[in-house]
PDB file of C-alpha atoms in Angstrom:
ATOM      1  CA  MET A 828      49.458  38.384  67.115  1.00  0.00           C
ATOM      2  CA  THR A 829      48.333  39.841  63.822  1.00  0.00           C
ATOM      3  CA  LEU A 830      48.522  43.564  63.191  1.00  0.00           C
ATOM      4  CA  LYS A 831      44.713  43.772  63.130  1.00  0.00           C
ATOM      5  CA  GLU A 832      44.496  42.024  66.521  1.00  0.00           C
ATOM      6  CA  ILE A 833      47.093  44.344  68.028  1.00  0.00           C
ATOM      7  CA  GLU A 834      45.322  47.426  66.685  1.00  0.00           C
ATOM      8  CA  GLN A 835      42.121  46.428  68.462  1.00  0.00           C
ATOM      9  CA  ALA A 836      43.813  45.189  71.642  1.00  0.00           C
ATOM     10  CA  LEU A 837      45.465  48.597  72.063  1.00  0.00           C
ATOM     11  CA  LEU A 838      42.027  50.231  72.039  1.00  0.00           C
ATOM     12  CA  VAL A 839      40.586  48.010  74.786  1.00  0.00           C
ATOM     13  CA  ASP A 840      40.890  50.119  77.926  1.00  0.00           C
ATOM     14  CA  PRO A 841      40.303  48.262  81.222  1.00  0.00           C
ATOM     15  CA  LYS A 842      39.702  51.643  82.895  1.00  0.00           C
ATOM     16  CA  PHE A 843      36.810  52.301  80.501  1.00  0.00           C
ATOM     17  CA  PRO A 844      35.501  48.781  79.806  1.00  0.00           C
ATOM     18  CA  PHE A 845      32.333  49.917  78.024  1.00  0.00           C
ATOM     19  CA  LYS A 846      34.215  51.981  75.445  1.00  0.00           C
ATOM     20  CA  LEU A 847      34.063  49.963  72.234  1.00  0.00           C
ATOM     21  CA  PRO A 848      37.431  49.366  70.509  1.00  0.00           C
ATOM     22  CA  ARG A 849      36.627  50.879  67.118  1.00  0.00           C
ATOM     23  CA  VAL A 850      39.748  50.919  64.947  1.00  0.00           C
ATOM     24  CA  GLN A 851      39.737  54.219  63.055  1.00  0.00           C
ATOM     25  CA  SER A 852      43.047  53.881  61.232  1.00  0.00           C
ATOM     26  CA  THR A 853      45.899  51.461  60.670  1.00  0.00           C
ATOM     27  CA  VAL A 854      48.727  51.603  63.202  1.00  0.00           C
ATOM     28  CA  ASN A 855      52.149  51.907  61.590  1.00  0.00           C
ATOM     29  CA  VAL A 856      53.929  49.727  64.131  1.00  0.00           C
ATOM     30  CA  VAL A 857      57.197  49.762  62.208  1.00  0.00           C
ATOM     31  CA  GLN A 858      57.246  53.552  62.331  1.00  0.00           C
ATOM     32  CA  ILE A 859      56.343  53.571  66.031  1.00  0.00           C
ATOM     33  CA  CYS A 860      58.706  50.809  67.163  1.00  0.00           C
ATOM     34  CA  GLY A 861      61.447  51.261  64.603  1.00  0.00           C
ATOM     35  CA  PRO A 862      63.407  48.584  62.742  1.00  0.00           C
ATOM     36  CA  ILE A 863      63.243  46.085  65.607  1.00  0.00           C
ATOM     37  CA  ILE A 864      59.993  44.594  64.312  1.00  0.00           C
ATOM     38  CA  ASP A 865      58.659  43.380  61.013  1.00  0.00           C
ATOM     39  CA  ILE A 866      55.285  42.273  59.652  1.00  0.00           C
ATOM     40  CA  VAL A 867      55.204  38.868  57.973  1.00  0.00           C
ATOM     41  CA  ASP A 868      51.925  37.535  56.545  1.00  0.00           C
ATOM     42  CA  GLY A 869      50.032  39.984  58.734  1.00  0.00           C
ATOM     43  CA  TYR A 870      51.783  38.935  61.960  1.00  0.00           C
ATOM     44  CA  VAL A 871      53.970  41.341  63.938  1.00  0.00           C
ATOM     45  CA  GLN A 872      57.272  39.839  65.017  1.00  0.00           C
ATOM     46  CA  PHE A 873      60.743  40.805  66.170  1.00  0.00           C
ATOM     47  CA  VAL A 874      63.337  40.893  63.407  1.00  0.00           C
ATOM     48  CA  HIS A 875      65.680  38.753  65.533  1.00  0.00           C
ATOM     49  CA  PHE A 876      65.471  36.822  68.804  1.00  0.00           C
ATOM     50  CA  THR A 877      68.134  39.098  70.342  1.00  0.00           C
ATOM     51  CA  VAL A 878      65.694  42.021  70.158  1.00  0.00           C
ATOM     52  CA  ARG A 879      63.287  40.176  72.434  1.00  0.00           C
ATOM     53  CA  GLU A 880      66.102  39.360  74.858  1.00  0.00           C
ATOM     54  CA  TYR A 881      67.163  43.010  74.950  1.00  0.00           C
ATOM     55  CA  ILE A 882      63.679  44.462  75.479  1.00  0.00           C
ATOM     56  CA  PHE A 883      62.860  42.105  78.330  1.00  0.00           C
ATOM     57  CA  SER A 884      66.309  42.131  79.937  1.00  0.00           C
ATOM     58  CA  THR A 885      66.275  43.137  83.597  1.00  0.00           C
ATOM     59  CA  LYS A 886      69.650  44.801  83.016  1.00  0.00           C
ATOM     60  CA  ILE A 887      68.034  47.455  80.831  1.00  0.00           C
ATOM     61  CA  GLN A 888      66.558  50.517  82.535  1.00  0.00           C
ATOM     62  CA  SER A 889      62.781  50.814  82.079  1.00  0.00           C
ATOM     63  CA  SER A 890      62.676  47.348  80.559  1.00  0.00           C
ATOM     64  CA  MET A 891      59.381  45.502  80.261  1.00  0.00           C
ATOM     65  CA  THR A 892      58.677  42.269  82.064  1.00  0.00           C
ATOM     66  CA  LEU A 893      57.028  39.383  80.280  1.00  0.00           C
ATOM     67  CA  SER A 894      54.785  38.690  83.265  1.00  0.00           C
ATOM     68  CA  GLU A 895      53.425  42.256  83.282  1.00  0.00           C
ATOM     69  CA  MET A 896      52.859  42.067  79.546  1.00  0.00           C
ATOM     70  CA  ALA A 897      51.005  38.760  79.896  1.00  0.00           C
ATOM     71  CA  LEU A 898      48.818  40.155  82.695  1.00  0.00           C
ATOM     72  CA  ASP A 899      47.970  43.310  80.759  1.00  0.00           C
ATOM     73  CA  LEU A 900      47.049  41.348  77.641  1.00  0.00           C
ATOM     74  CA  THR A 901      44.994  38.869  79.694  1.00  0.00           C
ATOM     75  CA  ILE A 902      42.903  41.630  81.234  1.00  0.00           C
ATOM     76  CA  ARG A 903      42.408  43.314  77.858  1.00  0.00           C
ATOM     77  CA  CYS A 904      41.197  40.034  76.335  1.00  0.00           C
ATOM     78  CA  VAL A 905      38.728  39.397  79.158  1.00  0.00           C
ATOM     79  CA  VAL A 906      37.449  42.995  79.099  1.00  0.00           C
ATOM     80  CA  TYR A 907      36.970  42.666  75.336  1.00  0.00           C
ATOM     81  CA  MET A 908      34.895  39.483  75.700  1.00  0.00           C
ATOM     82  CA  CYS A 909      32.672  41.220  78.270  1.00  0.00           C
ATOM     83  CA  GLN A 910      31.802  44.102  75.949  1.00  0.00           C
ATOM     84  CA  ASP A 911      28.451  44.528  74.222  1.00  0.00           C
ATOM     85  CA  HIS A 912      29.575  43.053  70.901  1.00  0.00           C
ATOM     86  CA  HIS A 913      29.843  39.668  72.651  1.00  0.00           C
ATOM     87  CA  ASP A 914      26.405  39.825  74.287  1.00  0.00           C
ATOM     88  CA  PRO A 915      24.782  36.369  73.828  1.00  0.00           C
ATOM     89  CA  GLY A 916      21.450  38.094  73.237  1.00  0.00           C
ATOM     90  CA  LEU A 917      22.580  39.928  70.102  1.00  0.00           C
ATOM     91  CA  THR A 918      20.343  39.608  67.075  1.00  0.00           C
ATOM     92  CA  GLU A 919      21.684  38.582  63.679  1.00  0.00           C
ATOM     93  CA  ASP A 920      21.362  42.190  62.527  1.00  0.00           C
ATOM     94  CA  GLY A 921      23.318  43.334  65.560  1.00  0.00           C
ATOM     95  CA  ILE A 922      26.091  40.849  64.887  1.00  0.00           C
ATOM     96  CA  ASN A 923      26.232  41.873  61.228  1.00  0.00           C
ATOM     97  CA  ALA A 924      26.490  45.531  62.226  1.00  0.00           C
ATOM     98  CA  ASN A 925      29.348  44.675  64.581  1.00  0.00           C
ATOM     99  CA  ILE A 926      31.126  42.768  61.835  1.00  0.00           C
ATOM    100  CA  LEU A 927      30.909  45.806  59.562  1.00  0.00           C
ATOM    101  CA  TRP A 928      32.747  48.042  62.032  1.00  0.00           C
ATOM    102  CA  GLY A 929      35.323  45.368  62.809  1.00  0.00           C
ATOM    103  CA  ALA A 930      34.220  44.415  66.318  1.00  0.00           C
ATOM    104  CA  TYR A 931      35.542  40.878  66.066  1.00  0.00           C
ATOM    105  CA  ARG A 932      39.143  41.471  65.000  1.00  0.00           C
ATOM    106  CA  LEU A 933      40.340  40.325  68.410  1.00  0.00           C
ATOM    107  CA  HIS A 934      37.773  37.565  68.903  1.00  0.00           C
ATOM    108  CA  HIS A 935      39.788  34.540  67.778  1.00  0.00           C
ATOM    109  CA  PHE A 936      42.887  35.507  69.751  1.00  0.00           C
ATOM    110  CA  SER A 937      41.103  36.503  72.954  1.00  0.00           C
ATOM    111  CA  SER A 938      38.693  33.559  73.034  1.00  0.00           C
ATOM    112  CA  SER A 939      41.460  31.074  72.211  1.00  0.00           C
ATOM    113  CA  PHE A 940      44.279  32.284  74.442  1.00  0.00           C
ATOM    114  CA  TRP A 941      42.921  34.149  77.468  1.00  0.00           C
ATOM    115  CA  LEU A 942      43.296  31.188  79.835  1.00  0.00           C
ATOM    116  CA  ASP A 943      46.723  30.375  78.392  1.00  0.00           C
ATOM    117  CA  LEU A 944      47.704  33.955  79.188  1.00  0.00           C
ATOM    118  CA  VAL A 945      46.541  33.550  82.802  1.00  0.00           C
ATOM    119  CA  HIS A 946      48.754  30.478  83.101  1.00  0.00           C
ATOM    120  CA  GLU A 947      51.629  32.279  81.389  1.00  0.00           C
ATOM    121  CA  TYR A 948      51.405  35.192  83.811  1.00  0.00           C
ATOM    122  CA  LEU A 949      51.462  32.849  86.808  1.00  0.00           C
ATOM    123  CA  ARG A 950      54.378  30.875  85.372  1.00  0.00           C
ATOM    124  CA  LEU A 951      56.468  33.935  84.525  1.00  0.00           C
ATOM    125  CA  SER A 952      55.750  35.865  87.715  1.00  0.00           C
ATOM    126  CA  GLY A 953      55.952  32.932  90.098  1.00  0.00           C
ATOM    127  CA  SER A 954      53.075  34.549  91.957  1.00  0.00           C
ATOM    128  CA  GLU A 955      51.038  32.468  94.366  1.00  0.00           C
ATOM    129  CA  THR A 956      48.096  34.843  94.102  1.00  0.00           C
ATOM    130  CA  ILE A 957      46.055  36.238  91.225  1.00  0.00           C
ATOM    131  CA  PRO A 958      45.911  40.056  91.086  1.00  0.00           C
ATOM    132  CA  ASP A 959      42.626  41.577  92.240  1.00  0.00           C
ATOM    133  CA  ALA A 960      42.217  43.400  88.917  1.00  0.00           C
ATOM    134  CA  LEU A 961      42.191  40.094  87.051  1.00  0.00           C
ATOM    135  CA  ILE A 962      39.902  38.355  89.547  1.00  0.00           C
ATOM    136  CA  ASP A 963      37.434  41.246  89.342  1.00  0.00           C
ATOM    137  CA  GLN A 964      37.373  41.029  85.556  1.00  0.00           C
ATOM    138  CA  LEU A 965      36.968  37.245  85.619  1.00  0.00           C
ATOM    139  CA  ARG A 966      33.958  37.695  87.913  1.00  0.00           C
ATOM    140  CA  ILE A 967      32.435  40.004  85.313  1.00  0.00           C
ATOM    141  CA  LEU A 968      33.141  37.423  82.611  1.00  0.00           C
ATOM    142  CA  LEU A 969      31.404  34.771  84.713  1.00  0.00           C
ATOM    143  CA  GLY A 970      28.434  37.018  85.399  1.00  0.00           C
ATOM    144  CA  THR A 971      27.905  38.186  81.825  1.00  0.00           C
ATOM    145  CA  ARG A 972      28.930  35.215  79.704  1.00  0.00           C
ATOM    146  CA  SER A 973      28.080  32.112  81.754  1.00  0.00           C
ATOM    147  CA  SER A 974      25.486  29.761  80.286  1.00  0.00           C
ATOM    148  CA  ASP A 975      22.340  28.634  82.088  1.00  0.00           C
ATOM    149  CA  THR A 976      22.662  25.269  80.323  1.00  0.00           C
ATOM    150  CA  TYR A 977      26.264  24.705  81.409  1.00  0.00           C
ATOM    151  CA  THR A 978      26.980  21.299  82.928  1.00  0.00           C
ATOM    152  CA  GLN A 979      29.666  20.944  85.547  1.00  0.00           C
ATOM    153  CA  SER A 980      33.059  20.037  84.154  1.00  0.00           C
ATOM    154  CA  ASP A 981      34.731  16.719  84.883  1.00  0.00           C
ATOM    155  CA  GLN A 982      38.041  18.167  83.708  1.00  0.00           C
ATOM    156  CA  SER A 983      41.070  17.054  85.694  1.00  0.00           C
ATOM    157  CA  LYS A 984      42.324  19.677  88.104  1.00  0.00           C
ATOM    158  CA  GLY A 985      45.818  18.956  86.818  1.00  0.00           C
ATOM    159  CA  SER A 986      45.151  21.133  83.775  1.00  0.00           C
ATOM    160  CA  LEU A 987      44.912  24.285  85.902  1.00  0.00           C
ATOM    161  CA  HIS A 988      47.703  26.149  87.649  1.00  0.00           C
ATOM    162  CA  PRO A 989      47.884  25.436  91.411  1.00  0.00           C
ATOM    163  CA  THR A 990      47.344  29.124  92.134  1.00  0.00           C
ATOM    164  CA  ILE A 991      43.991  28.967  90.337  1.00  0.00           C
ATOM    165  CA  LEU A 992      42.983  25.849  92.234  1.00  0.00           C
ATOM    166  CA  GLY A 993      43.920  27.643  95.444  1.00  0.00           C
ATOM    167  CA  LEU A 994      40.952  29.947  94.849  1.00  0.00           C
ATOM    168  CA  GLU A 995      38.451  27.093  94.998  1.00  0.00           C
ATOM    169  CA  ASP A 996      37.304  27.777  98.563  1.00  0.00           C
ATOM    170  CA  GLN A 997      36.879  31.532  98.039  1.00  0.00           C
ATOM    171  CA  GLU A 998      35.751  31.545  94.391  1.00  0.00           C
ATOM    172  CA  PRO A 999      34.231  28.123  93.595  1.00  0.00           C
ATOM    173  CA  ALA A1000      32.127  29.379  90.674  1.00  0.00           C
ATOM    174  CA  LEU A1001      35.114  31.144  89.151  1.00  0.00           C
ATOM    175  CA  VAL A1002      37.317  28.065  89.379  1.00  0.00           C
ATOM    176  CA  GLU A1003      34.525  25.942  87.913  1.00  0.00           C
ATOM    177  CA  MET A1004      34.318  28.323  84.959  1.00  0.00           C
ATOM    178  CA  LEU A1005      38.062  28.034  84.380  1.00  0.00           C
ATOM    179  CA  LYS A1006      37.887  24.247  84.629  1.00  0.00           C
ATOM    180  CA  GLY A1007      35.032  24.239  82.140  1.00  0.00           C
ATOM    181  CA  TYR A1008      36.948  26.363  79.676  1.00  0.00           C
ATOM    182  CA  ALA A1009      40.041  24.171  80.049  1.00  0.00           C
ATOM    183  CA  ASP A1010      37.784  21.199  79.286  1.00  0.00           C
ATOM    184  CA  PHE A1011      36.484  22.989  76.193  1.00  0.00           C
ATOM    185  CA  GLN A1012      40.035  23.710  75.007  1.00  0.00           C
ATOM    186  CA  THR A1013      40.961  20.052  75.392  1.00  0.00           C
ATOM    187  CA  SER A1014      37.901  18.928  73.432  1.00  0.00           C
ATOM    188  CA  LEU A1015      38.598  21.480  70.719  1.00  0.00           C
ATOM    189  CA  SER A1016      42.204  20.364  70.341  1.00  0.00           C
ATOM    190  CA  LYS A1017      40.987  16.814  69.674  1.00  0.00           C
ATOM    191  CA  SER A1018      38.394  17.926  67.126  1.00  0.00           C
ATOM    192  CA  ASP A1019      38.861  17.242  63.414  1.00  0.00           C
ATOM    193  CA  PHE A1020      37.983  20.844  62.644  1.00  0.00           C
ATOM    194  CA  GLN A1021      40.559  23.540  63.254  1.00  0.00           C
ATOM    195  CA  ILE A1022      39.889  27.126  62.243  1.00  0.00           C
ATOM    196  CA  ASN A1023      43.390  27.514  60.806  1.00  0.00           C
ATOM    197  CA  ASN A1024      43.495  24.108  59.103  1.00  0.00           C
ATOM    198  CA  ARG A1025      43.766  24.874  55.394  1.00  0.00           C
ATOM    199  CA  GLU A1026      42.329  21.462  54.492  1.00  0.00           C
ATOM    200  CA  PHE A1027      38.927  22.817  55.496  1.00  0.00           C
ATOM    201  CA  VAL A1028      39.243  26.113  53.623  1.00  0.00           C
ATOM    202  CA  ASP A1029      37.059  26.493  50.546  1.00  0.00           C
ATOM    203  CA  PRO A1030      39.430  26.088  47.560  1.00  0.00           C
ATOM    204  CA  GLU A1031      37.732  29.026  45.884  1.00  0.00           C
ATOM    205  CA  ILE A1032      38.936  31.429  48.589  1.00  0.00           C
ATOM    206  CA  ARG A1033      42.485  30.217  49.092  1.00  0.00           C
TER     207      ARG A1033
END
């Protein structure tokens, strides 16, 4: 993640989902975390792979788990996309005002990777159920961001984790939304246009 994305993600509070993540100042992550991390081209990264192994080692007291980290980030991304700055009914003036205060720092990351993070949590945890906190937030996402013009996905079920598919009887609309987004991701990956493809960047702003 970029430093700007991390700064905004830290301000998204699932306990207070309507509180807008306004970044007031730059976070000095190197000062906070110490020499174990570095910032390269705007991206925060560990200085060496052994740091990552140490931090997430189960042999270390109070160590973090990758699955918990993935779940926390997933929920933050979904909460963020449900906030007012992503309301489909926003006017152009409203969107411009949001841009000015930096509302969309986290947009590309959250909209691109939230489903990947769900899969990553399930893979890392080995869980056969999805936590209630995540299901509740996904229901809100479905209720606030679903499209009336959406057509049912013909995406193969093989693209979704079995645990997600296991919800189909209890949460058919939720699973359909996830299938639809997986379908969108597949279509996007096959598209000629990629947001980070420098071939499509205006040469005047490189």
